[in-house]
Short mmCIF file of C-alpha atoms in Angstrom, two decimals:
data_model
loop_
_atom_site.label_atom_id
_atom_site.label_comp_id
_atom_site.label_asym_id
_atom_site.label_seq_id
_atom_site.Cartn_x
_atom_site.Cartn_y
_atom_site.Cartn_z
CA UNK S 1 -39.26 152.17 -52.51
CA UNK S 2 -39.90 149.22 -50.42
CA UNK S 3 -43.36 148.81 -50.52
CA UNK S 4 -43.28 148.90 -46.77
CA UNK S 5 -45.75 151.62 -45.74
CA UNK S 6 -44.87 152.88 -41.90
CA UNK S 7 -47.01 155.91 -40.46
CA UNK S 8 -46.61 158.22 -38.80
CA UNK S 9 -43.07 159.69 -40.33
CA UNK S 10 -42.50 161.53 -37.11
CA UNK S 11 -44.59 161.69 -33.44
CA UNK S 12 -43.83 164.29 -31.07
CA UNK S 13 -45.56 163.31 -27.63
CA UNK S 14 -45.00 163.50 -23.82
CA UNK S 15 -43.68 161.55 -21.18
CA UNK S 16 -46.46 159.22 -19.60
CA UNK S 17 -48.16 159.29 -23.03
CA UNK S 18 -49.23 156.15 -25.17
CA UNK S 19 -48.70 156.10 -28.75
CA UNK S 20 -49.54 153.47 -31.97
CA UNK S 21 -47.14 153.13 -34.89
CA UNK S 22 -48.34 151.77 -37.98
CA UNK S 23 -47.10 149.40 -40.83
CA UNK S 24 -48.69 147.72 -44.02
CA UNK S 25 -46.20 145.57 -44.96
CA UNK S 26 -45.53 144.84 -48.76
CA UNK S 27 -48.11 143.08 -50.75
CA UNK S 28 -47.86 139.23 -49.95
CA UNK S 29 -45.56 139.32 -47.29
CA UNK S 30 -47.05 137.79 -44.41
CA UNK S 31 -44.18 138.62 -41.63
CA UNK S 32 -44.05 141.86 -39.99
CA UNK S 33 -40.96 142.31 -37.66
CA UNK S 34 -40.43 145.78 -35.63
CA UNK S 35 -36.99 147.31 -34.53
CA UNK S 36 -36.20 150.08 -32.78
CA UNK S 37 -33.28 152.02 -33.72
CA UNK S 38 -31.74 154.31 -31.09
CA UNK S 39 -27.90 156.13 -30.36
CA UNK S 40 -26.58 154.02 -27.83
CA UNK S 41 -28.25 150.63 -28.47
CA UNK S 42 -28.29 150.30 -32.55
CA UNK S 43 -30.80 148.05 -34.03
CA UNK S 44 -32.93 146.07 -31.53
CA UNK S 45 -35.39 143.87 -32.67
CA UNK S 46 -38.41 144.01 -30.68
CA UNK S 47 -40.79 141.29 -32.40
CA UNK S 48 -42.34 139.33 -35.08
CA UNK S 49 -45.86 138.37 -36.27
CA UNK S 50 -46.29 135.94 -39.16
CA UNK S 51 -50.06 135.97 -40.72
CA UNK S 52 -51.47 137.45 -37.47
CA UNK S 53 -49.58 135.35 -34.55
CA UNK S 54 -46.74 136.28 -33.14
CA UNK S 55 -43.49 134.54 -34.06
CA UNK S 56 -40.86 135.77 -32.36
CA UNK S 57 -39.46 138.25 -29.44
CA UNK S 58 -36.49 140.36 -28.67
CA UNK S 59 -36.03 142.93 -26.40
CA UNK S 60 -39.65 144.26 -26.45
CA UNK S 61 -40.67 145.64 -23.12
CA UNK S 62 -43.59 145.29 -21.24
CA UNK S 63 -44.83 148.88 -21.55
CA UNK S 64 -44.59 148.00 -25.54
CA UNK S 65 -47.20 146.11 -27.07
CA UNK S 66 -47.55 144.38 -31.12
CA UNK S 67 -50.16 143.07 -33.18
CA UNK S 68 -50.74 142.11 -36.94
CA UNK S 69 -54.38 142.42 -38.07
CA UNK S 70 -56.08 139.69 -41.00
CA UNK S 71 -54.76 142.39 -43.28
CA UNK S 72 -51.45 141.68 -42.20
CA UNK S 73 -50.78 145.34 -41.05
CA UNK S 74 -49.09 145.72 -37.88
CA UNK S 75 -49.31 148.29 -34.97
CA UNK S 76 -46.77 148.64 -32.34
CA UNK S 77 -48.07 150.27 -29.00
CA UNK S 78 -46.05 151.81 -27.14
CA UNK S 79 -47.38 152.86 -23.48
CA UNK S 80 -46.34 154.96 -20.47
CA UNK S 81 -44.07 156.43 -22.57
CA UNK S 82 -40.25 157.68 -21.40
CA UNK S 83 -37.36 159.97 -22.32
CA UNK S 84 -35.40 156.55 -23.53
CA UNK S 85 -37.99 155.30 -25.91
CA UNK S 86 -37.39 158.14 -28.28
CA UNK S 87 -36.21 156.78 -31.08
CA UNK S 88 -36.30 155.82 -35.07
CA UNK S 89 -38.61 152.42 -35.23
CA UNK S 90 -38.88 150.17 -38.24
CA UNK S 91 -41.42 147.85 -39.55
CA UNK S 92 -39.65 145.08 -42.11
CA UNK S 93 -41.75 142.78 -43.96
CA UNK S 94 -40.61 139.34 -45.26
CA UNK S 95 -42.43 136.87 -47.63
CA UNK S 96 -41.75 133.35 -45.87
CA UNK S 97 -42.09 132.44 -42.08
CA UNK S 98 -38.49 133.81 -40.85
CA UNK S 99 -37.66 129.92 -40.22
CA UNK S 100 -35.07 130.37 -42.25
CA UNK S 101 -33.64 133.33 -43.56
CA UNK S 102 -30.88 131.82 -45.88
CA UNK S 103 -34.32 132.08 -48.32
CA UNK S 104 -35.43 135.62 -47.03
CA UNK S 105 -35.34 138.98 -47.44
CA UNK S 106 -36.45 141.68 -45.25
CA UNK S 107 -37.64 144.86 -47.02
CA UNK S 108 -38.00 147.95 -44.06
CA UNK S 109 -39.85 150.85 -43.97
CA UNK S 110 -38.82 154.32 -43.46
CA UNK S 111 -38.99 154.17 -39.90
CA UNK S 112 -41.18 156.50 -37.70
CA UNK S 113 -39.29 158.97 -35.88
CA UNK S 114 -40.63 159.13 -32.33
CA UNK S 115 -39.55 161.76 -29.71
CA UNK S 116 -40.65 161.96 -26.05
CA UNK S 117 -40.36 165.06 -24.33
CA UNK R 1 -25.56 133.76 -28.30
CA UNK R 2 -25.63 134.92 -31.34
CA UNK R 3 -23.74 138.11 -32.02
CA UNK R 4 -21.96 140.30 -34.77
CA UNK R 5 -19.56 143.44 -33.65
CA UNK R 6 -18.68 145.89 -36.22
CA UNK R 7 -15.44 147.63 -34.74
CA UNK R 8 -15.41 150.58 -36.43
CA UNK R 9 -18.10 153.34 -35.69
CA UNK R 10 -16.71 154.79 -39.07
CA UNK R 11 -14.88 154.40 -41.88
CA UNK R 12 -13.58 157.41 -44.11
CA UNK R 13 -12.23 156.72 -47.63
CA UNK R 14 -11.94 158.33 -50.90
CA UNK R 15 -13.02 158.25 -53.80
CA UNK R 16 -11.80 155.69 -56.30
CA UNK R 17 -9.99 154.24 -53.80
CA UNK R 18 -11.35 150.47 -52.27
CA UNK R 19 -13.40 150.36 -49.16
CA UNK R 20 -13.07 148.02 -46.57
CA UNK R 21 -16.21 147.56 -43.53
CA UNK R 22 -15.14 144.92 -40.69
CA UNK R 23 -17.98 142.49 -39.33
CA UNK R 24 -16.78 139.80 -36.69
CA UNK R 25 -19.60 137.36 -35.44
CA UNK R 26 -19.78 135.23 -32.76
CA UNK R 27 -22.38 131.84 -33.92
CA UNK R 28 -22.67 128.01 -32.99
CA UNK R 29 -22.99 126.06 -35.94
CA UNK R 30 -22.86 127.36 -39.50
CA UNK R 31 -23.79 131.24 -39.37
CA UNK R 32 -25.95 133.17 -41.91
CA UNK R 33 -24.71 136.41 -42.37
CA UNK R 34 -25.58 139.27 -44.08
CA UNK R 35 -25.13 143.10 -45.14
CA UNK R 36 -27.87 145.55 -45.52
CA UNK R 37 -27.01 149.76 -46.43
CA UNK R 38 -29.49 152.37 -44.79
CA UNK R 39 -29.29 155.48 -46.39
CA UNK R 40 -30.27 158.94 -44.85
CA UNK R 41 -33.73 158.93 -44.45
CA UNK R 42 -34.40 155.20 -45.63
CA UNK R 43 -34.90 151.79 -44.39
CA UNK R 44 -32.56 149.43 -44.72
CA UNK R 45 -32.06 147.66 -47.63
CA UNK R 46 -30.63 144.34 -48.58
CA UNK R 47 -26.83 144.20 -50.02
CA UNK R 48 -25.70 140.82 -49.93
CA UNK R 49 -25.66 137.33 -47.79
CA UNK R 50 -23.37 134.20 -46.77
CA UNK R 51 -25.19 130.88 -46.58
CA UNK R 52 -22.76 128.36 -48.01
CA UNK R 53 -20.56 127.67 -50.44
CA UNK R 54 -17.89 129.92 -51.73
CA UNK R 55 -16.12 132.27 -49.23
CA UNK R 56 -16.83 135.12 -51.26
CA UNK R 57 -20.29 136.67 -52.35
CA UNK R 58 -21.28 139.46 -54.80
CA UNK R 59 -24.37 141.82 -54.12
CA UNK R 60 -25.68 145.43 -55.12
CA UNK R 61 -23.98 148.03 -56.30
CA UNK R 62 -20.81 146.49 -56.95
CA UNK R 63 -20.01 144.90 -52.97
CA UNK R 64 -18.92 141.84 -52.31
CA UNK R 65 -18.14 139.84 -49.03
CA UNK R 66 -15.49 137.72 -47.90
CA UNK R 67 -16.39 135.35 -45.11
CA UNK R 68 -13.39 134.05 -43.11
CA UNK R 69 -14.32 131.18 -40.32
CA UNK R 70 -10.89 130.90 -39.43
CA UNK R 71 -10.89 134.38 -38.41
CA UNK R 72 -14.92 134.60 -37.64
CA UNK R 73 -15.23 137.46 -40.21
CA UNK R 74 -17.78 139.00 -43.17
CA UNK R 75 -15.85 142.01 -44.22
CA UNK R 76 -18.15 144.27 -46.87
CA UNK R 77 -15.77 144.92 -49.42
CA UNK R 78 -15.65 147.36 -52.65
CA UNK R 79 -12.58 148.23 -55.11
CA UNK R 80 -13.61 151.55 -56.38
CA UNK R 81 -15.85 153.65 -53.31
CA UNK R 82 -18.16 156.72 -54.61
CA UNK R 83 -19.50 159.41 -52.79
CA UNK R 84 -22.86 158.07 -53.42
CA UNK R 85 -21.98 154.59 -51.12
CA UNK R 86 -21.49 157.35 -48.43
CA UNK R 87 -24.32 155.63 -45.92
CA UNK R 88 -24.51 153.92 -42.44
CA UNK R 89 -24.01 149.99 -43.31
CA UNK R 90 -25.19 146.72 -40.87
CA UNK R 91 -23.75 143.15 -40.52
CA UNK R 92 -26.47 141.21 -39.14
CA UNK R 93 -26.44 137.09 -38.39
CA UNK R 94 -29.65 134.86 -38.04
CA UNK R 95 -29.71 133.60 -34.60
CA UNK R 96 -31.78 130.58 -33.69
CA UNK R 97 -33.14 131.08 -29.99
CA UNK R 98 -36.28 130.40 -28.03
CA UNK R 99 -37.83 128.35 -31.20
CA UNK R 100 -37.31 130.89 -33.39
CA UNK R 101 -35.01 132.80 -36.23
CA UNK R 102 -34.34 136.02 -35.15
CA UNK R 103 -31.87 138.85 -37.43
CA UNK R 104 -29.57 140.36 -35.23
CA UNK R 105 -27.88 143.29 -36.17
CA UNK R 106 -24.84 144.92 -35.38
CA UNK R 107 -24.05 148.55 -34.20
CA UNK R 108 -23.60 150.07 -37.67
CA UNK R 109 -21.02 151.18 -39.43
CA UNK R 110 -20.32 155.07 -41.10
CA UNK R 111 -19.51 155.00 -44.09
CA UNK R 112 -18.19 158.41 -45.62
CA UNK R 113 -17.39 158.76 -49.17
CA UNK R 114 -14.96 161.49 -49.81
CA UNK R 115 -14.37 163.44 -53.48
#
């Protein structure tokens, strides 16, 4: 166990929809990063918050939104939602700033399975 | 930019016998470069990294790493595969970019453990 708490497991919901995915990140850690995991594109990383700003962005879309509350959980928003964004999506958590990851670890979560029908 | 490819979409070995996973990367500068496993219903977890210093590196459950600049390489290594290593396995390389460290990850490799 990782001690990286993502909810739900698994989210079944329609096109046009919006949805929020949840992580508590392991106790300490103040960085949150999100990837989504999908077939055709492997692991994309969408974006990072460290103690409740964000840090850093990948390929995060507009329609897809992030924030990491003052008790460092995270939610990833996810809006207008289309066939394409199904997909497994990870929370990681990491002690440090992600300056420099020859010092850092990232411990993920199980992922929450989301599919758009 | 900052890249890793992992050429193979899977590898299939048996047991006992070593296990090889290829991991090019493509970096400016000295790269950081590391392994993590994911097995089936899991996160990923963390197997091993290259910062400095000697070419090869030891991590969990017995892998190792060699990292070859000439060649651009981190090949995940192990001499003696079980069925239990049988899991989908990332290269991923910190990339530096807009002000920021990102972890980029490659496609993923399958591995599949036969008895």
């Amino acid at each position: 166990d990782s001690g990286v708490t993502q909810t739900p497991k698994h989210l079944i919901t329609a096109t046009g929809q919006r949805v929020t995915l949840r992580c508590s990140p392991r106790s300490g850690d103040l960085s949150v990063y999100w990837y989504q995991q999908s077939l055709d594109q492997g692991l994309q990383f969408l974006i990072q918050y460290y103690n409740g700003e964000e840090r850093a962005k990948g390929n995060i879309l507009e329609r897809f939104s992030a924030q990491q509350f003052p008790d460092l959980h995270s939610e990833l928003n996810l809006s207008s939602l289309e066939l394409g964004d199904s997909a497994l999506y990870f929370c990681a958590s990491s002690a440090g700033t992600g300056a420099d990851f020859s010092n850092e670890k990232l411990f993920f979560g199980s992922g929450t399975q989301l599919s758009v029908l | 930019a900052q890249s890793v490819a992992q050429p193979e979409d899977q590898v299939n070995v048996a047991e006992g016998n070593p296990l090889t996973v290829k991991c090019t990367y493509s970096v400016s500068g000295n790269p950081y470069l590391f392994w993590y496993v994911q097995y089936p219903n899991r996160g990923l977890q963390f197997l091993l990294k290259y910062i400095t210093g000697d070419n090869l590196v030891k991590g969990s459950y017995g892998f190792e790493a060699e990292f070859n600049k000439s060649q651009t390489s981190f090949h995940l290594k192990k001499p003696s595969a079980l069925v239990s290593d049988s899991a989908l396995y990332f290269c991923a390389v910190s990339s530096f970019s807009g002000g920021y460290n990102k972890l980029i990850f490659g496609a993923g490799t399958r591995l599949a453990v036969h008895p």
